[in-house]
């Protein structure tokens, strides 16, 4: 089945660009709604960090290291390298007796404007702590140290990544057709859009307080850590942070590279997963915003709905020149 | 007719993202090849600046102001606000007895790394000279001053924009279905992908030395100005500049916002126009590179072909993690 038109960009009364993709809503009863191909195989990229963090908790490594909700939120984060992120990850590694060189995520300039400006204007190079995945990697190191495993925790054949794959396949209830290497050098396992939505619903049910057992407890802790610290999951001005704040901690959302977006709504035991086929973040942000409003999880009148979907787009002189629209079929 | 798959992104042996669009190749004999819908209506955005500059020359305004090839290249440019661009546009306006406040393009931070860093680290705000369209607007002001027309040359009912519309419709050989307001506040007239390709072929034939008359001469001067000054049309590290340099001045190319790309090949009287439906520049750059190589205009072994199409994509640690591929149907 083909991708469905999701988000359109209109200018001067004509459609200028269009984004196609796949979206699935899943709850306790199974698939509630779908657009495009629910079976489309995708790489969740950073949208599945809460899945990659399950072994950290289930193994007892998180508790042995005394991790709190801030570290668990950072383990699920694609942060923008602000001081609130960098300093916490540095302290976390220090508490493990480790340091920045133990990371395997690589370094890149932070997206946080003040920190980016500080590095740019002081000719200081970014370090691996600035990598948006450094929290996930600190979690990987916590598991690795707890299990006295080898230092190259990012290798696909490392026991940590094997554990991640087992958990990923169990929660998505699919055998992963394969993996790709992510921007942070860790393997990223493929699944279907419906498999990812199913997994997000499992996190939602667990976070609602239902069920018991180690996995349910781990899913509950990670979801609640994300909603408790929206600023640590992404950063000021970022969609994940602003959407979670707008929903008052009732819903966890997470973006992934190449236009993946997921949501976890504990009150409804509901999970959402979507992938924009062309990889455009502007469209995945608009599409998740539309679904959150349609499902009654986000107030249509909230300013973030305007920012990510309904406000006109303005040019350099502030003139409204274009608008985003929901494509026919995705609009109801 | 629907858009055709053009460029795919592959990771771990699986297709992660795909870009669809429309592309047309036109020469003296008419349409040579097409992918997607040749009749798709698009906004050319900045890819049609050479069309918007025709009245500047045809009216005699350019010669009255003594404009040289540098100014004509800047009139067709989407520059990145480097000093070589900003200083030349400032001098051009000064020569007209005008200044930055006479522009109507608005200000934005330049993409040129050194100038961007200079402004960022000195807390200096960008001015309208930094706007990537400031050269086009200096051309608009040159026409306006020559005709003693009103200062708001960007208004759709201003005589300049009416002249631009007439020329645009004559060269595309289509009645424009309408216009949108561009990022720089000027109207941008819509046409079909084939109309835009036809127009680029007309510039190519003119630049080849064939024909006579004011329009042919104007098209020839603008095309030759672009190929003579690739650094002024975009800037260091930018696709237009690097592709024109790689083709040794034999072909003019120009990008436009929302993933439009055109090419003018005088030796062959050939024009190319393409639009990626989702607006992704990474895909329009890859697609124009593929077409230039296929048509024998660009050496497949040149490093720019690797940069924009064939080199593997590397992550933060330099590991090759993904690759761009031509979609089936666009690959031969």
XYZ file of C-alpha atoms in Angstrom:
664
model
C 0.000 0.000 0.000
C 1.256 3.451 -0.872
C 2.037 6.379 1.364
C -0.841 8.813 1.915
C -0.702 12.555 1.430
C -0.468 14.043 4.937
C 0.710 17.663 4.974
C 0.510 20.241 2.183
C 2.186 23.637 1.832
C 0.065 26.256 0.057
C 1.180 29.627 -1.350
C -0.833 32.138 -3.361
C -3.828 29.817 -3.481
C -1.815 26.988 -5.080
C -0.321 23.881 -3.494
C 3.449 24.307 -3.594
C 4.697 21.163 -1.835
C 3.226 18.007 -0.323
C 4.468 15.431 2.204
C 3.331 11.812 2.096
C 3.719 9.211 4.776
C 2.312 6.560 7.075
C 0.641 6.931 10.478
C -0.874 4.425 12.914
C -2.861 4.895 16.132
C -2.929 1.848 18.450
C -4.660 1.242 21.783
C -5.497 -1.626 24.142
C -7.831 -3.077 21.515
C -5.310 -2.914 18.660
C -5.092 -0.632 15.637
C -7.540 2.268 15.916
C -6.677 4.177 12.749
C -4.093 4.184 9.971
C -3.072 6.350 7.020
C -0.782 5.156 4.259
C 0.779 1.720 4.797
C 0.655 0.494 8.421
C 3.023 -2.318 7.415
C 5.625 0.005 5.907
C 9.068 -0.885 7.287
C 10.858 2.079 8.824
C 13.835 2.930 10.965
C 12.406 4.507 14.151
C 15.712 6.332 14.654
C 15.602 8.340 17.905
C 11.865 7.834 18.341
C 12.609 4.399 19.890
C 15.076 5.535 22.552
C 12.631 4.480 25.273
C 12.795 0.961 23.807
C 16.593 1.082 23.704
C 16.568 2.112 27.385
C 14.489 -0.845 28.635
C 17.511 -3.151 29.228
C 19.089 -0.397 31.333
C 16.230 -0.699 33.841
C 15.215 -4.349 33.445
C 18.785 -5.508 34.093
C 18.973 -3.652 37.394
C 21.791 -1.474 36.064
C 19.829 1.759 36.489
C 19.054 1.091 40.140
C 22.571 -0.173 40.853
C 23.845 3.172 39.538
C 21.153 5.067 41.444
C 19.730 6.731 38.333
C 16.889 9.185 38.905
C 14.179 10.463 36.609
C 16.509 13.093 35.105
C 18.939 10.454 33.862
C 16.106 8.243 32.588
C 14.663 11.205 30.671
C 18.103 11.903 29.185
C 18.422 8.227 28.199
C 15.298 8.737 26.029
C 16.344 12.190 24.797
C 17.489 13.798 21.586
C 18.678 16.866 23.438
C 20.103 20.004 21.882
C 23.305 20.156 23.865
C 22.337 22.964 26.221
C 24.206 23.236 29.517
C 21.273 21.560 31.299
C 21.916 18.507 29.105
C 25.692 18.526 28.812
C 26.353 19.132 32.524
C 23.946 16.372 33.618
C 25.423 13.801 31.255
C 28.947 14.746 32.364
C 27.971 14.317 36.040
C 26.282 10.998 35.218
C 29.446 9.649 33.572
C 31.564 10.954 36.445
C 29.375 9.050 38.894
C 30.126 5.892 36.933
C 33.856 6.583 37.090
C 33.750 7.240 33.339
C 34.231 10.304 31.124
C 33.506 11.799 27.714
C 36.109 9.669 25.846
C 34.188 6.532 26.921
C 31.250 7.644 24.742
C 30.978 6.274 21.206
C 28.407 8.732 19.817
C 30.769 11.215 18.176
C 30.663 14.994 18.520
C 28.596 17.618 16.731
C 27.745 21.267 17.279
C 24.797 21.680 19.679
C 21.506 23.078 18.394
C 20.995 25.021 21.610
C 21.517 28.661 20.503
C 23.432 29.930 23.564
C 25.766 26.917 23.718
C 26.221 26.925 19.949
C 27.098 30.626 20.094
C 29.480 30.082 23.000
C 31.420 27.395 21.114
C 31.338 29.270 17.803
C 32.610 32.550 19.226
C 35.299 30.957 21.427
C 36.499 28.625 18.665
C 35.865 25.768 21.076
C 35.128 22.411 19.442
C 31.996 20.514 20.509
C 32.563 17.262 22.431
C 30.608 14.008 22.544
C 28.576 15.342 25.497
C 27.003 17.787 23.014
C 25.810 14.936 20.800
C 22.008 14.834 20.978
C 22.275 11.126 21.864
C 24.796 11.479 24.713
C 22.143 10.635 27.312
C 21.219 7.428 25.503
C 24.888 6.549 25.337
C 25.375 7.303 29.052
C 22.589 4.786 29.622
C 24.356 2.315 27.343
C 27.570 2.815 29.363
C 25.657 2.318 32.619
C 24.415 -1.086 31.363
C 27.860 -1.977 30.012
C 29.657 -1.142 33.238
C 27.057 -3.051 35.296
C 27.620 -6.142 33.141
C 31.395 -5.634 32.869
C 30.976 -5.828 29.089
C 33.413 -4.503 26.492
C 33.836 -0.764 25.861
C 32.488 -0.800 22.299
C 28.868 -1.000 23.443
C 27.685 0.401 20.091
C 28.776 -2.612 18.062
C 25.802 -4.661 16.772
C 27.295 -7.882 18.236
C 27.887 -6.343 21.686
C 25.738 -8.038 24.385
C 23.995 -4.700 25.048
C 22.829 -4.303 21.447
C 21.764 -7.954 21.389
C 19.702 -7.258 24.509
C 18.237 -4.152 22.871
C 17.262 -6.193 19.822
C 15.510 -8.863 21.938
C 13.517 -6.241 23.842
C 12.763 -4.254 20.655
C 11.351 -7.337 18.904
C 9.332 -8.382 21.960
C 7.695 -4.979 22.443
C 7.045 -4.330 18.745
C 5.914 -7.982 18.506
C 7.818 -8.288 15.224
C 11.047 -9.875 14.082
C 13.134 -6.921 12.955
C 14.027 -7.251 9.244
C 17.390 -5.672 9.949
C 19.215 -2.673 11.302
C 20.974 0.439 10.106
C 23.749 2.350 11.832
C 22.404 5.564 13.307
C 24.004 9.000 13.377
C 25.319 8.180 16.858
C 26.880 4.900 15.607
C 24.462 2.600 17.484
C 22.405 0.062 15.537
C 18.822 1.147 14.872
C 16.463 -1.781 14.361
C 13.785 -1.607 11.683
C 10.107 -2.330 12.325
C 6.755 -1.515 10.782
C 4.885 1.676 11.565
C 2.223 -0.481 13.234
C 4.862 -2.327 15.252
C 6.176 0.971 16.545
C 2.643 2.184 17.355
C 1.936 -1.104 19.156
C 5.088 -0.591 21.229
C 4.056 2.958 22.132
C 0.637 1.673 23.222
C 2.383 -0.875 25.465
C 4.307 1.979 27.112
C 1.022 3.893 27.484
C -0.797 1.016 29.150
C 2.150 0.461 31.489
C 2.345 4.164 32.357
C -1.396 4.194 33.075
C -0.672 2.032 36.118
C -2.044 -1.187 34.701
C -0.147 -4.457 34.810
C 2.874 -5.600 36.725
C 6.265 -7.161 36.179
C 9.718 -5.846 35.399
C 8.952 -4.731 31.853
C 5.770 -2.935 32.790
C 7.594 -1.183 35.621
C 10.446 -0.182 33.299
C 8.067 1.202 30.644
C 6.204 3.137 33.357
C 9.400 4.677 34.768
C 10.703 5.750 31.370
C 7.398 7.269 30.208
C 6.932 9.138 33.483
C 10.559 10.350 33.384
C 9.967 11.801 29.897
C 6.769 13.636 30.886
C 8.378 14.833 34.145
C 11.329 16.417 32.310
C 10.219 17.718 28.908
C 13.150 20.151 28.889
C 15.648 17.282 29.158
C 14.063 15.211 26.341
C 14.763 17.898 23.709
C 15.194 21.544 24.790
C 13.810 25.069 24.670
C 11.991 25.793 21.426
C 11.919 22.148 20.312
C 8.743 20.303 19.326
C 9.023 17.403 21.802
C 9.529 19.747 24.748
C 6.858 22.223 23.706
C 4.252 19.571 22.862
C 4.776 17.695 26.143
C 4.530 20.949 28.108
C 1.370 21.895 26.213
C -0.215 18.587 27.230
C 0.696 19.114 30.878
C 2.704 15.933 31.277
C -0.226 13.712 30.285
C 1.420 12.564 27.022
C 5.009 11.693 26.088
C 6.152 12.428 22.531
C 9.445 11.766 20.766
C 10.816 12.633 17.371
C 13.293 10.663 15.297
C 15.534 11.577 12.367
C 14.062 11.327 8.858
C 10.653 12.470 10.100
C 9.510 9.827 12.535
C 7.311 10.875 15.471
C 5.701 8.836 18.248
C 3.344 9.595 21.127
C 2.430 7.740 24.317
C -0.910 8.632 25.958
C -1.249 6.727 29.263
C -4.783 7.966 30.067
C -6.014 6.225 26.936
C -3.505 3.375 26.692
C -2.840 4.865 23.295
C 0.241 4.945 21.104
C 0.912 6.819 17.870
C 3.681 6.286 15.331
C 4.176 8.137 12.068
C 6.825 8.410 9.376
C 6.900 11.059 6.650
C 8.277 9.241 3.608
C 10.540 12.079 2.480
C 12.108 12.571 5.906
C 10.960 16.164 6.436
C 10.769 17.124 10.111
C 8.511 20.105 9.352
C 5.895 17.594 8.171
C 6.307 15.044 10.992
C 5.881 17.866 13.521
C 2.759 19.118 11.746
C 1.325 15.589 11.411
C 1.840 14.581 15.062
C 0.345 17.926 16.127
C -2.721 17.248 13.972
C -3.170 13.737 15.400
C -2.744 14.883 19.020
C -5.439 17.539 18.482
C -7.769 15.142 16.662
C -7.463 12.570 19.460
C -8.339 15.205 22.065
C -4.898 15.060 23.691
C -3.847 18.600 22.735
C -5.945 21.789 22.877
C -6.484 23.053 19.331
C -6.220 26.603 20.655
C -2.789 26.166 22.223
C -0.015 28.317 20.699
C 2.101 25.247 19.886
C -0.645 24.083 17.508
C -0.220 27.382 15.709
C 3.557 27.084 15.664
C 3.672 23.567 14.242
C 0.539 23.494 12.094
C -2.017 26.272 11.867
C -0.173 29.619 11.923
C 0.550 31.156 8.522
C 4.194 31.044 7.445
C 5.727 34.523 7.271
C 8.566 35.823 5.126
C 11.540 38.023 6.067
C 9.313 41.083 6.345
C 6.698 39.321 8.450
C 4.186 38.984 5.615
C 2.014 35.844 5.741
C 2.952 34.107 2.481
C 2.096 30.419 2.929
C 0.126 27.990 5.054
C 0.222 24.326 6.048
C -2.869 22.258 5.372
C -3.906 18.712 6.183
C -4.228 16.724 2.957
C -7.622 15.316 2.003
C -7.967 11.990 3.779
C -5.749 13.072 6.672
C -8.053 15.961 7.554
C -10.802 13.995 9.280
C -0.263 12.423 -13.768
C 1.466 11.700 -10.465
C 4.922 12.631 -9.268
C 7.613 10.041 -9.965
C 10.025 8.620 -7.424
C 13.353 10.385 -8.053
C 15.806 10.052 -5.167
C 15.930 7.400 -2.437
C 17.875 7.297 0.842
C 19.050 3.823 1.845
C 20.382 2.692 5.246
C 21.305 -0.812 6.382
C 20.110 -2.299 3.105
C 16.606 -0.850 3.503
C 15.067 2.224 1.875
C 14.580 4.800 4.637
C 13.179 7.792 2.746
C 12.121 8.656 -0.795
C 11.644 11.928 -2.709
C 9.136 12.222 -5.565
C 8.894 14.964 -8.107
C 8.732 16.177 -11.683
C 11.537 16.840 -14.163
C 11.582 18.001 -17.795
C 14.406 18.293 -20.340
C 13.683 20.631 -23.278
C 15.735 21.537 -26.340
C 15.318 23.280 -29.704
C 12.998 20.480 -30.820
C 10.768 20.580 -27.758
C 10.438 18.181 -24.827
C 13.223 15.614 -24.843
C 12.407 13.721 -21.644
C 10.106 13.980 -18.642
C 9.568 12.256 -15.297
C 6.449 12.697 -13.215
C 3.988 15.303 -14.493
C 5.472 17.764 -17.004
C 2.287 19.841 -16.643
C 2.504 20.085 -12.857
C 2.081 23.715 -11.810
C 4.912 24.962 -9.613
C 6.350 28.152 -8.190
C 9.857 28.454 -9.682
C 10.891 30.572 -6.713
C 14.490 31.753 -7.123
C 15.132 29.445 -10.060
C 13.472 32.031 -12.344
C 15.558 35.055 -11.338
C 17.031 35.229 -14.849
C 13.454 35.652 -16.125
C 12.742 38.337 -13.530
C 15.899 40.150 -14.672
C 14.945 40.347 -18.368
C 13.054 43.677 -18.042
C 16.146 45.160 -16.387
C 18.116 44.658 -19.612
C 15.371 44.896 -22.246
C 14.247 48.282 -20.920
C 17.719 49.753 -21.249
C 17.888 50.313 -17.498
C 20.927 48.048 -17.063
C 22.969 49.886 -19.702
C 21.805 53.290 -18.483
C 23.177 52.348 -15.071
C 26.318 50.864 -16.598
C 25.786 47.435 -15.070
C 28.498 44.873 -15.740
C 28.480 41.104 -15.662
C 28.976 41.036 -11.883
C 25.772 42.956 -11.269
C 23.876 40.869 -13.815
C 25.084 37.675 -12.084
C 23.958 39.094 -8.730
C 20.557 39.952 -10.229
C 20.128 36.215 -10.934
C 21.652 35.096 -7.618
C 20.530 33.501 -4.406
C 23.751 34.456 -2.694
C 24.762 33.530 0.823
C 25.536 36.990 2.093
C 29.324 36.760 2.003
C 31.299 40.007 1.810
C 31.805 39.456 -1.939
C 28.029 39.658 -2.295
C 27.093 42.242 0.332
C 29.818 44.727 -0.645
C 28.992 44.532 -4.360
C 25.273 45.047 -3.808
C 26.013 47.981 -1.472
C 28.267 49.597 -4.110
C 25.617 48.982 -6.796
C 22.953 50.763 -4.737
C 25.356 53.578 -3.956
C 25.998 54.035 -7.657
C 22.249 54.493 -8.105
C 22.124 57.073 -5.350
C 20.193 54.571 -3.264
C 20.908 52.613 -0.076
C 19.932 49.545 1.938
C 16.652 51.045 3.254
C 15.415 51.313 -0.346
C 15.380 47.512 -0.591
C 12.129 45.657 0.100
C 13.535 42.137 0.545
C 13.839 42.068 4.326
C 16.850 40.944 6.340
C 17.998 37.502 7.399
C 21.214 35.997 8.742
C 23.636 35.105 5.935
C 24.475 31.470 5.233
C 28.101 32.360 4.530
C 29.946 30.875 7.545
C 32.495 33.676 8.088
C 29.917 36.484 7.762
C 27.384 34.573 9.843
C 30.023 34.089 12.549
C 31.061 37.746 12.401
C 27.492 38.931 12.952
C 26.732 36.289 15.582
C 29.820 36.983 17.668
C 29.551 40.785 17.434
C 25.802 40.810 18.151
C 25.398 42.716 14.899
C 22.024 42.295 13.207
C 21.947 41.286 9.537
C 20.679 43.918 7.079
C 18.751 43.638 3.818
C 22.043 43.442 1.889
C 22.537 40.012 3.488
C 19.229 38.772 2.064
C 20.020 36.118 -0.559
C 17.820 38.068 -3.006
C 19.431 41.487 -2.498
C 21.022 41.374 -5.964
C 17.671 40.679 -7.605
C 16.201 43.577 -5.665
C 19.084 45.873 -6.659
C 18.143 44.996 -10.239
C 14.502 45.770 -9.472
C 15.566 49.153 -8.031
C 17.676 49.856 -11.116
C 14.618 49.314 -13.342
C 12.403 51.340 -10.991
C 14.770 54.305 -10.863
C 15.214 54.233 -14.651
C 11.442 54.393 -15.111
C 10.890 56.828 -12.218
C 8.365 54.354 -10.812
C 7.209 54.167 -7.204
C 9.455 52.854 -4.404
C 7.357 49.778 -3.641
C 8.651 47.865 -6.648
C 7.738 44.542 -5.004
C 3.983 45.146 -5.103
C 2.222 42.877 -7.644
C 0.530 45.901 -9.272
C 3.786 47.873 -9.608
C 4.722 48.447 -13.284
C 7.932 46.461 -12.768
C 6.112 43.350 -11.594
C 3.594 43.743 -14.417
C 6.542 43.849 -16.832
C 8.045 40.769 -15.154
C 4.747 38.931 -15.558
C 4.519 39.772 -19.272
C 8.052 38.577 -19.920
C 7.578 35.489 -17.747
C 4.454 34.433 -19.642
C 6.065 35.128 -23.033
C 9.184 33.071 -22.317
C 7.377 30.175 -20.600
C 4.771 30.424 -23.389
C 2.043 29.967 -20.773
C -0.487 32.192 -19.053
C 0.557 32.070 -15.426
C -2.278 30.636 -13.274
C -1.322 32.980 -10.472
C 1.410 34.138 -8.157
C 2.564 33.693 -4.602
C 4.567 36.108 -2.475
C 8.136 34.920 -2.155
C 10.383 35.002 0.901
C 11.821 38.295 -0.380
C 8.279 39.803 -0.736
C 8.291 39.897 -4.559
C 5.547 38.085 -6.472
C 6.615 34.701 -7.848
C 4.592 33.644 -10.878
C 3.503 30.021 -11.246
C 4.093 27.956 -14.376
C 4.333 24.301 -15.339
C 7.553 22.346 -15.045
C 7.574 22.095 -18.852
C 7.009 25.845 -19.176
C 10.022 26.472 -16.981
C 12.126 23.959 -18.943
C 11.026 25.598 -22.208
C 12.138 28.969 -20.826
C 15.534 27.571 -19.831
C 15.957 26.135 -23.326
C 15.212 29.595 -24.757
C 18.010 31.038 -22.603
C 20.299 28.212 -23.781
C 19.609 28.826 -27.468
C 20.154 32.564 -26.977
C 23.407 31.993 -25.076
C 24.610 29.651 -27.832
C 24.869 32.699 -30.064
C 21.862 31.915 -32.213
C 19.161 34.463 -32.940
C 18.999 38.208 -32.559
C 16.827 40.870 -31.036
C 16.598 42.509 -27.631
C 15.264 39.472 -25.791
C 17.818 37.102 -27.250
C 20.596 39.534 -26.374
C 19.255 39.923 -22.818
C 19.013 36.163 -22.299
C 22.548 35.754 -23.646
C 23.996 38.427 -21.331
C 22.297 36.995 -18.230
C 23.289 33.388 -18.939
C 26.895 34.360 -19.684
C 27.009 36.550 -16.555
C 25.916 33.577 -14.427
C 28.520 31.212 -15.881
C 31.211 33.919 -15.685
C 30.605 34.490 -11.955
C 29.576 31.205 -10.285
C 30.778 32.554 -6.930
C 28.358 35.491 -7.121
C 25.323 33.349 -8.050
C 25.456 31.403 -4.749
C 28.734 31.158 -2.831
C 31.513 28.888 -1.587
C 30.299 25.382 -0.822
C 26.929 25.881 -2.485
C 25.535 23.585 -5.169
C 24.969 26.213 -7.874
C 28.486 27.565 -7.570
C 30.159 24.163 -7.343
C 28.160 22.632 -10.203
C 28.812 25.590 -12.541
C 32.530 25.498 -11.712
C 32.606 21.728 -12.300
C 31.150 22.276 -15.779
C 33.733 24.923 -16.596
C 31.267 27.689 -17.355
C 29.554 25.695 -20.110
C 26.280 25.356 -18.181
C 24.327 27.719 -15.919
C 22.338 26.196 -13.049
C 20.070 27.796 -10.476
C 18.242 26.495 -7.447
C 14.945 27.732 -6.022
C 13.287 27.334 -2.628
C 11.095 24.265 -2.071
C 13.420 22.122 -4.195
C 13.271 23.605 -7.674
C 16.384 23.379 -9.866
C 17.001 24.525 -13.442
C 19.884 24.247 -15.878
C 20.783 26.092 -19.092
C 23.159 24.307 -21.505
C 23.970 26.659 -24.430
C 26.069 24.122 -26.378
C 22.999 21.955 -26.716
C 20.263 24.602 -26.651
C 19.019 22.560 -23.743
C 17.047 23.514 -20.652
C 16.206 21.458 -17.574
C 13.612 22.163 -14.876
C 12.768 19.959 -11.916
C 10.701 20.232 -8.752
C 10.846 17.798 -5.848
C 7.274 17.613 -4.569
C 8.181 17.648 -0.884
C 10.467 20.668 -1.192
C 13.685 18.934 -0.074
C 16.810 20.660 -1.361
C 18.942 17.561 -0.727
C 16.836 15.791 -3.343
C 16.715 18.596 -5.921
C 20.524 18.858 -5.731
C 20.894 15.093 -6.180
C 18.360 15.016 -9.043
C 19.893 17.891 -11.042
C 23.334 16.326 -10.541
C 22.034 13.021 -11.913
C 20.472 14.702 -14.960
C 23.580 16.776 -15.720
C 25.701 13.605 -15.647
C 23.219 11.606 -17.730
C 23.086 14.344 -20.379
C 26.875 14.368 -20.607
C 27.152 17.900 -19.254
C 28.929 16.943 -16.003
C 31.768 14.433 -15.564
C 30.497 11.502 -13.474
C 33.909 11.312 -11.822
C 33.958 14.905 -10.606
C 34.005 15.315 -6.784
C 30.809 17.413 -6.839
C 28.943 14.383 -8.190
C 30.114 12.512 -5.110
C 29.134 15.366 -2.797
C 25.605 15.778 -4.133
C 24.755 12.221 -5.203
C 27.133 9.281 -5.101
C 29.278 9.567 -1.953
C 28.065 7.564 1.058
C 26.575 9.653 3.865
C 28.707 9.526 7.011
C 27.731 9.903 10.662
C 29.371 11.910 13.465
C 32.229 9.412 13.675
C 32.821 9.334 9.927
C 31.202 5.928 9.444
C 29.406 5.457 6.105
C 25.822 4.778 7.233
C 23.582 5.641 4.283
C 23.560 6.262 0.558
C 21.513 8.123 -2.026
C 20.136 6.137 -4.950
C 18.263 7.040 -8.116
C 14.768 5.554 -7.989
C 13.764 2.967 -10.563
C 12.569 4.864 -13.615
C 14.812 7.834 -12.879
C 17.957 5.720 -13.117
C 18.176 5.355 -16.879
